[in-house]
Short mmCIF file of N, CA and C in Angstrom, two decimals:
data_model
loop_
_atom_site.label_atom_id
_atom_site.label_comp_id
_atom_site.label_asym_id
_atom_site.label_seq_id
_atom_site.Cartn_x
_atom_site.Cartn_y
_atom_site.Cartn_z
N MET A 164 -139.18 24.70 20.72
CA MET A 164 -140.58 25.05 20.64
C MET A 164 -140.70 26.56 20.50
N ARG A 165 -141.14 27.00 19.31
CA ARG A 165 -141.25 28.42 18.98
C ARG A 165 -139.95 29.18 19.29
N GLY A 166 -138.82 28.48 19.14
CA GLY A 166 -137.53 29.11 19.33
C GLY A 166 -136.99 29.05 20.74
N HIS A 167 -137.78 28.52 21.66
CA HIS A 167 -137.33 28.38 23.05
C HIS A 167 -136.63 27.03 23.18
N ASN A 168 -135.47 27.01 23.79
CA ASN A 168 -134.72 25.76 23.95
C ASN A 168 -135.41 24.84 24.93
N THR A 169 -135.42 23.56 24.60
CA THR A 169 -136.00 22.56 25.48
C THR A 169 -134.97 21.47 25.76
N LEU A 170 -135.19 20.80 26.86
CA LEU A 170 -134.33 19.69 27.28
C LEU A 170 -135.21 18.54 27.72
N TYR A 171 -134.66 17.35 27.67
CA TYR A 171 -135.35 16.23 28.28
C TYR A 171 -135.22 16.38 29.78
N GLY A 172 -136.36 16.34 30.46
CA GLY A 172 -136.37 16.62 31.89
C GLY A 172 -136.20 15.41 32.77
N GLY A 173 -136.34 14.26 32.22
CA GLY A 173 -136.21 13.06 33.05
C GLY A 173 -136.20 11.82 32.20
N PHE A 174 -135.96 10.71 32.82
CA PHE A 174 -135.87 9.45 32.11
C PHE A 174 -136.65 8.38 32.87
N SER A 175 -137.23 7.46 32.10
CA SER A 175 -137.93 6.34 32.71
C SER A 175 -136.91 5.36 33.27
N ASP A 176 -137.40 4.35 33.96
CA ASP A 176 -136.51 3.31 34.50
C ASP A 176 -135.75 2.60 33.39
N GLU A 177 -136.36 2.58 32.19
CA GLU A 177 -135.71 1.94 31.04
C GLU A 177 -134.73 2.88 30.34
N GLY A 178 -134.63 4.13 30.79
CA GLY A 178 -133.70 5.08 30.19
C GLY A 178 -134.27 5.91 29.06
N TYR A 179 -135.61 5.88 28.86
CA TYR A 179 -136.23 6.69 27.81
C TYR A 179 -136.63 8.05 28.37
N PRO A 180 -136.50 9.12 27.56
CA PRO A 180 -136.95 10.43 28.03
C PRO A 180 -138.46 10.44 28.23
N VAL A 181 -138.91 11.01 29.33
CA VAL A 181 -140.34 11.03 29.62
C VAL A 181 -140.91 12.44 29.69
N ASP A 182 -140.09 13.42 29.94
CA ASP A 182 -140.57 14.79 30.05
C ASP A 182 -139.66 15.70 29.24
N ILE A 183 -140.24 16.74 28.70
CA ILE A 183 -139.46 17.78 28.05
C ILE A 183 -139.70 19.06 28.82
N VAL A 184 -138.63 19.77 29.15
CA VAL A 184 -138.75 21.00 29.92
C VAL A 184 -138.09 22.15 29.16
N PHE A 185 -138.52 23.38 29.49
CA PHE A 185 -137.88 24.55 28.93
C PHE A 185 -136.55 24.77 29.61
N GLU A 186 -135.51 24.99 28.80
CA GLU A 186 -134.17 25.17 29.34
C GLU A 186 -134.10 26.39 30.26
N GLU A 187 -134.78 27.50 29.88
CA GLU A 187 -134.70 28.74 30.67
C GLU A 187 -135.34 28.61 32.04
N THR A 188 -136.44 27.85 32.13
CA THR A 188 -137.20 27.82 33.38
C THR A 188 -137.22 26.47 34.07
N GLY A 189 -136.95 25.39 33.33
CA GLY A 189 -137.06 24.05 33.90
C GLY A 189 -138.50 23.56 34.00
N LYS A 190 -139.47 24.36 33.53
CA LYS A 190 -140.88 23.96 33.59
C LYS A 190 -141.19 22.97 32.48
N PRO A 191 -142.04 21.99 32.77
CA PRO A 191 -142.42 21.02 31.73
C PRO A 191 -143.17 21.69 30.57
N VAL A 192 -142.95 21.20 29.37
CA VAL A 192 -143.66 21.67 28.19
C VAL A 192 -145.02 20.97 28.17
N THR A 193 -146.08 21.76 27.96
CA THR A 193 -147.43 21.19 27.90
C THR A 193 -147.99 21.31 26.48
N LYS A 194 -149.09 20.62 26.22
CA LYS A 194 -149.74 20.71 24.92
C LYS A 194 -150.20 22.14 24.63
N GLU A 195 -150.59 22.87 25.66
CA GLU A 195 -151.09 24.24 25.49
C GLU A 195 -149.97 25.24 25.17
N ASP A 196 -148.73 24.90 25.50
CA ASP A 196 -147.62 25.84 25.25
C ASP A 196 -147.50 26.19 23.78
N HIS A 197 -147.79 25.26 22.88
CA HIS A 197 -147.68 25.53 21.45
C HIS A 197 -148.64 26.64 21.04
N LYS A 198 -149.79 26.73 21.69
CA LYS A 198 -150.78 27.76 21.36
C LYS A 198 -150.53 29.07 22.10
N GLN A 199 -149.90 29.02 23.27
CA GLN A 199 -149.79 30.19 24.13
C GLN A 199 -148.40 30.80 24.19
N LEU A 200 -147.40 30.14 23.65
CA LEU A 200 -146.02 30.58 23.78
C LEU A 200 -145.65 31.54 22.65
N SER A 201 -145.08 32.67 23.01
CA SER A 201 -144.66 33.62 21.98
C SER A 201 -143.36 33.16 21.32
N CYS A 202 -143.11 33.67 20.13
CA CYS A 202 -141.88 33.36 19.40
C CYS A 202 -140.69 33.93 20.16
N ALA A 203 -139.65 33.15 20.30
CA ALA A 203 -138.45 33.60 21.01
C ALA A 203 -137.73 34.71 20.26
N TYR A 204 -137.96 34.84 18.96
CA TYR A 204 -137.28 35.86 18.17
C TYR A 204 -138.07 37.17 18.12
N CYS A 205 -139.31 37.11 17.63
CA CYS A 205 -140.07 38.35 17.44
C CYS A 205 -140.98 38.68 18.61
N GLY A 206 -141.25 37.71 19.47
CA GLY A 206 -142.09 37.94 20.63
C GLY A 206 -143.59 37.89 20.37
N ARG A 207 -143.98 37.64 19.12
CA ARG A 207 -145.40 37.61 18.80
C ARG A 207 -146.01 36.26 19.17
N LEU A 208 -147.27 36.31 19.62
CA LEU A 208 -148.01 35.09 19.93
C LEU A 208 -148.49 34.45 18.64
N PRO A 209 -148.71 33.14 18.64
CA PRO A 209 -149.27 32.50 17.44
C PRO A 209 -150.70 32.99 17.21
N THR A 210 -151.18 32.79 15.99
CA THR A 210 -152.56 33.13 15.68
C THR A 210 -153.50 32.20 16.44
N SER A 211 -154.80 32.50 16.40
CA SER A 211 -155.77 31.65 17.10
C SER A 211 -155.79 30.24 16.54
N GLN A 212 -155.30 30.06 15.28
CA GLN A 212 -155.20 28.72 14.69
C GLN A 212 -153.88 28.04 15.03
N GLY A 213 -152.99 28.74 15.74
CA GLY A 213 -151.70 28.16 16.12
C GLY A 213 -150.58 28.40 15.14
N HIS A 214 -150.80 29.26 14.13
CA HIS A 214 -149.77 29.53 13.12
C HIS A 214 -148.80 30.60 13.60
N ASP A 215 -147.58 30.57 13.05
CA ASP A 215 -146.59 31.61 13.33
C ASP A 215 -147.15 32.94 12.81
N ALA A 216 -147.26 33.93 13.66
CA ALA A 216 -147.93 35.18 13.31
C ALA A 216 -147.26 35.91 12.15
N CYS A 217 -145.94 35.81 12.03
CA CYS A 217 -145.23 36.57 10.99
C CYS A 217 -145.47 36.03 9.59
N ILE A 218 -145.90 34.78 9.47
CA ILE A 218 -146.12 34.20 8.13
C ILE A 218 -147.48 33.51 8.01
N ALA A 219 -148.40 33.85 8.88
CA ALA A 219 -149.72 33.22 8.84
C ALA A 219 -150.47 33.61 7.58
N ASN A 220 -151.19 32.66 7.03
CA ASN A 220 -152.10 32.89 5.90
C ASN A 220 -151.41 33.43 4.65
N LEU A 221 -150.23 32.94 4.34
CA LEU A 221 -149.57 33.33 3.10
C LEU A 221 -150.29 32.70 1.92
N PRO A 222 -150.53 33.47 0.86
CA PRO A 222 -151.21 32.91 -0.30
C PRO A 222 -150.42 31.76 -0.93
N SER A 223 -151.12 30.74 -1.35
CA SER A 223 -150.55 29.55 -2.02
C SER A 223 -149.59 28.74 -1.15
N VAL A 224 -149.63 28.94 0.16
CA VAL A 224 -148.81 28.18 1.10
C VAL A 224 -149.73 27.29 1.93
N GLU A 225 -149.49 25.97 1.87
CA GLU A 225 -150.31 25.04 2.64
C GLU A 225 -149.97 25.08 4.13
N TYR A 226 -148.68 25.04 4.44
CA TYR A 226 -148.24 25.16 5.82
C TYR A 226 -146.81 25.68 5.84
N ALA A 227 -146.43 26.25 7.00
CA ALA A 227 -145.14 26.92 7.07
C ALA A 227 -144.69 27.06 8.53
N CYS A 228 -143.40 27.29 8.69
CA CYS A 228 -142.80 27.60 9.99
C CYS A 228 -141.71 28.64 9.74
N CYS A 229 -141.68 29.68 10.54
CA CYS A 229 -140.67 30.73 10.33
C CYS A 229 -139.29 30.32 10.85
N GLY A 230 -139.22 29.29 11.69
CA GLY A 230 -137.94 28.84 12.24
C GLY A 230 -137.52 29.55 13.50
N HIS A 231 -138.17 30.70 13.80
CA HIS A 231 -137.94 31.43 15.05
C HIS A 231 -136.47 31.82 15.26
N HIS A 232 -135.71 31.88 14.17
CA HIS A 232 -134.29 32.25 14.19
C HIS A 232 -133.43 31.27 14.97
N THR A 233 -133.96 30.08 15.25
CA THR A 233 -133.15 29.05 15.90
C THR A 233 -133.11 27.77 15.07
N ASN A 234 -134.09 27.61 14.21
CA ASN A 234 -134.18 26.41 13.36
C ASN A 234 -134.44 26.84 11.93
N GLU A 235 -134.27 25.90 11.02
CA GLU A 235 -134.58 26.14 9.63
C GLU A 235 -136.09 26.29 9.48
N GLY A 236 -136.53 27.32 8.77
CA GLY A 236 -137.94 27.49 8.49
C GLY A 236 -138.30 26.82 7.17
N TYR A 237 -139.59 26.77 6.87
CA TYR A 237 -140.02 26.19 5.60
C TYR A 237 -141.34 26.79 5.17
N LEU A 238 -141.54 26.80 3.86
CA LEU A 238 -142.80 27.19 3.23
C LEU A 238 -143.17 26.05 2.30
N ASN A 239 -144.30 25.43 2.52
CA ASN A 239 -144.76 24.33 1.69
C ASN A 239 -145.86 24.88 0.79
N PHE A 240 -145.55 25.04 -0.50
CA PHE A 240 -146.48 25.65 -1.45
C PHE A 240 -147.47 24.63 -2.01
N THR A 241 -148.59 25.13 -2.51
CA THR A 241 -149.65 24.27 -3.05
C THR A 241 -149.22 23.51 -4.30
N ASN A 242 -148.16 23.97 -4.98
CA ASN A 242 -147.69 23.27 -6.18
C ASN A 242 -146.67 22.17 -5.86
N GLY A 243 -146.46 21.88 -4.57
CA GLY A 243 -145.55 20.81 -4.19
C GLY A 243 -144.12 21.26 -3.92
N ILE A 244 -143.81 22.52 -4.16
CA ILE A 244 -142.47 23.04 -3.88
C ILE A 244 -142.37 23.36 -2.39
N ILE A 245 -141.25 22.99 -1.81
CA ILE A 245 -140.96 23.32 -0.41
C ILE A 245 -139.69 24.15 -0.40
N ILE A 246 -139.76 25.33 0.20
CA ILE A 246 -138.61 26.21 0.35
C ILE A 246 -138.18 26.12 1.81
N ARG A 247 -136.91 25.81 2.04
CA ARG A 247 -136.37 25.72 3.40
C ARG A 247 -135.21 26.70 3.55
N GLY A 248 -135.01 27.16 4.76
CA GLY A 248 -133.86 28.01 5.03
C GLY A 248 -134.02 28.81 6.30
N TYR A 249 -132.98 29.54 6.62
CA TYR A 249 -133.01 30.47 7.74
C TYR A 249 -133.37 31.82 7.13
N PHE A 250 -134.57 32.30 7.43
CA PHE A 250 -135.00 33.50 6.75
C PHE A 250 -135.66 34.51 7.68
N ASP A 251 -135.78 35.71 7.15
CA ASP A 251 -136.44 36.81 7.85
C ASP A 251 -137.75 37.11 7.16
N THR A 252 -138.67 37.68 7.90
CA THR A 252 -139.93 38.11 7.32
C THR A 252 -140.11 39.60 7.60
N SER A 253 -140.75 40.27 6.68
CA SER A 253 -141.02 41.69 6.86
C SER A 253 -142.21 42.08 6.00
N ASN A 254 -142.70 43.29 6.22
CA ASN A 254 -143.69 43.86 5.32
C ASN A 254 -142.94 44.63 4.26
N GLU A 255 -143.45 44.61 3.06
CA GLU A 255 -142.78 45.26 1.94
C GLU A 255 -142.80 46.77 2.16
N THR A 256 -141.64 47.32 2.46
CA THR A 256 -141.56 48.76 2.70
C THR A 256 -140.58 49.45 1.76
N GLU A 257 -139.65 48.71 1.24
CA GLU A 257 -138.69 49.30 0.31
C GLU A 257 -138.59 48.43 -0.93
N SER A 258 -138.14 49.01 -1.97
CA SER A 258 -138.04 48.29 -3.23
C SER A 258 -136.84 47.35 -3.21
N THR A 259 -137.08 46.12 -3.56
CA THR A 259 -136.00 45.14 -3.73
C THR A 259 -135.65 45.12 -5.21
N PRO A 260 -134.38 45.14 -5.55
CA PRO A 260 -134.04 45.10 -6.97
C PRO A 260 -134.67 43.87 -7.62
N LYS A 261 -135.39 44.08 -8.69
CA LYS A 261 -136.08 42.97 -9.33
C LYS A 261 -135.07 42.09 -10.06
N LYS A 262 -135.16 40.82 -9.81
CA LYS A 262 -134.33 39.82 -10.48
C LYS A 262 -135.25 39.00 -11.37
N GLU A 263 -134.68 38.06 -12.07
CA GLU A 263 -135.50 37.18 -12.91
C GLU A 263 -136.40 36.33 -12.01
N PHE A 264 -137.69 36.28 -12.34
CA PHE A 264 -138.65 35.52 -11.55
C PHE A 264 -138.33 34.03 -11.66
N ASP A 265 -138.26 33.37 -10.51
CA ASP A 265 -137.96 31.94 -10.51
C ASP A 265 -139.17 31.14 -10.94
N ASN A 266 -138.99 30.28 -11.93
CA ASN A 266 -140.09 29.52 -12.52
C ASN A 266 -140.78 28.58 -11.56
N VAL A 267 -140.09 28.08 -10.53
CA VAL A 267 -140.71 27.10 -9.65
C VAL A 267 -141.91 27.67 -8.90
N LEU A 268 -141.99 29.00 -8.77
CA LEU A 268 -143.12 29.62 -8.08
C LEU A 268 -144.01 30.41 -9.02
N SER A 269 -143.68 30.46 -10.30
CA SER A 269 -144.49 31.23 -11.23
C SER A 269 -145.88 30.61 -11.36
N GLY A 270 -146.86 31.46 -11.51
CA GLY A 270 -148.23 31.00 -11.67
C GLY A 270 -148.97 30.75 -10.37
N LEU A 271 -148.29 30.85 -9.23
CA LEU A 271 -148.97 30.64 -7.96
C LEU A 271 -149.73 31.90 -7.56
N SER A 272 -150.99 31.74 -7.27
CA SER A 272 -151.81 32.86 -6.83
C SER A 272 -151.22 33.44 -5.54
N GLY A 273 -151.08 34.74 -5.50
CA GLY A 273 -150.60 35.40 -4.29
C GLY A 273 -149.10 35.61 -4.22
N VAL A 274 -148.34 34.99 -5.13
CA VAL A 274 -146.89 35.22 -5.17
C VAL A 274 -146.64 36.32 -6.19
N LYS A 275 -146.21 37.46 -5.70
CA LYS A 275 -146.02 38.64 -6.55
C LYS A 275 -144.71 38.57 -7.32
N GLU A 276 -143.66 38.16 -6.63
CA GLU A 276 -142.32 38.14 -7.22
C GLU A 276 -141.46 37.20 -6.41
N ALA A 277 -140.54 36.50 -7.06
CA ALA A 277 -139.66 35.58 -6.34
C ALA A 277 -138.32 35.46 -7.04
N TYR A 278 -137.27 35.55 -6.25
CA TYR A 278 -135.91 35.26 -6.69
C TYR A 278 -135.33 34.40 -5.59
N LEU A 279 -135.04 33.15 -5.88
CA LEU A 279 -134.65 32.22 -4.83
C LEU A 279 -133.16 32.23 -4.52
N GLY A 280 -132.40 33.06 -5.22
CA GLY A 280 -131.00 33.24 -4.88
C GLY A 280 -130.12 32.06 -5.22
N ASP A 281 -128.89 32.11 -4.71
CA ASP A 281 -127.92 31.04 -4.88
C ASP A 281 -126.97 31.09 -3.69
N ASN A 282 -125.87 30.38 -3.75
CA ASN A 282 -124.95 30.35 -2.61
C ASN A 282 -124.39 31.72 -2.25
N ASP A 283 -124.31 32.62 -3.22
CA ASP A 283 -123.72 33.93 -2.98
C ASP A 283 -124.74 35.06 -2.85
N HIS A 284 -125.99 34.79 -3.18
CA HIS A 284 -127.00 35.85 -3.19
C HIS A 284 -128.25 35.42 -2.43
N GLU A 285 -128.66 36.30 -1.53
CA GLU A 285 -129.88 36.05 -0.77
C GLU A 285 -131.09 36.12 -1.69
N GLY A 286 -132.04 35.27 -1.46
CA GLY A 286 -133.27 35.27 -2.26
C GLY A 286 -134.39 35.99 -1.53
N TYR A 287 -135.50 36.16 -2.23
CA TYR A 287 -136.68 36.75 -1.61
C TYR A 287 -137.94 36.24 -2.30
N ILE A 288 -139.02 36.24 -1.55
CA ILE A 288 -140.34 35.92 -2.08
C ILE A 288 -141.27 37.02 -1.60
N LYS A 289 -141.89 37.73 -2.53
CA LYS A 289 -142.85 38.78 -2.19
C LYS A 289 -144.25 38.25 -2.45
N PHE A 290 -145.11 38.40 -1.46
CA PHE A 290 -146.49 37.97 -1.58
C PHE A 290 -147.39 39.19 -1.81
N THR A 291 -148.55 38.96 -2.41
CA THR A 291 -149.46 40.07 -2.71
C THR A 291 -150.03 40.71 -1.44
N ASN A 292 -149.95 40.04 -0.29
CA ASN A 292 -150.43 40.63 0.96
C ASN A 292 -149.37 41.50 1.63
N GLY A 293 -148.23 41.71 0.96
CA GLY A 293 -147.20 42.61 1.49
C GLY A 293 -146.10 41.93 2.27
N ILE A 294 -146.23 40.65 2.58
CA ILE A 294 -145.18 39.94 3.32
C ILE A 294 -144.04 39.60 2.38
N VAL A 295 -142.82 39.81 2.87
CA VAL A 295 -141.62 39.47 2.10
C VAL A 295 -140.78 38.51 2.95
N ILE A 296 -140.39 37.39 2.37
CA ILE A 296 -139.51 36.41 3.00
C ILE A 296 -138.15 36.55 2.34
N THR A 297 -137.10 36.75 3.12
CA THR A 297 -135.75 36.85 2.55
C THR A 297 -134.84 35.84 3.24
N GLY A 298 -133.85 35.34 2.51
CA GLY A 298 -132.90 34.41 3.11
C GLY A 298 -132.21 33.57 2.06
N TYR A 299 -131.46 32.60 2.53
CA TYR A 299 -130.79 31.63 1.66
C TYR A 299 -131.63 30.37 1.68
N PHE A 300 -132.16 29.97 0.54
CA PHE A 300 -133.14 28.90 0.45
C PHE A 300 -132.59 27.64 -0.20
N THR A 301 -133.17 26.53 0.17
CA THR A 301 -133.02 25.30 -0.60
C THR A 301 -134.41 24.94 -1.10
N ILE A 302 -134.46 24.24 -2.24
CA ILE A 302 -135.73 23.93 -2.88
C ILE A 302 -135.86 22.41 -2.99
N GLU A 303 -137.03 21.91 -2.66
CA GLU A 303 -137.30 20.49 -2.85
C GLU A 303 -138.74 20.34 -3.34
N ARG A 304 -139.04 19.18 -3.86
CA ARG A 304 -140.40 18.88 -4.32
C ARG A 304 -140.97 17.74 -3.49
N LYS A 305 -142.28 17.82 -3.26
CA LYS A 305 -142.98 16.74 -2.52
C LYS A 305 -142.97 15.48 -3.36
#
């Protein structure tokens, strides 16, 4: 949950898990924790809508998860493309060498530039709002 490790805290008489607890504290996970718990990686709280603060409101993205550096993240684009991977987010502060724009994201409003990389090269997606996602990606379609 937001990069914090969880464990099953107990079992029913039938042997089914009934509680999930935080590994660090042993406290039960509540419904409110998703809204109030900061990211284990960056320490930022989610937005008031419950989105990961580092990638909230990305243009042409229906929903997303940054992965919190413990799980695979994903970006689900409005054109049906889903990008998955372990990635970092940042604000565009330095120039990234421009590569050939990947066609799977071309034409999407708000996507400034994209190179999705390969097994040997890290990819990146630059958005018009200044957010840059970098990492090794896999691509799938809905």
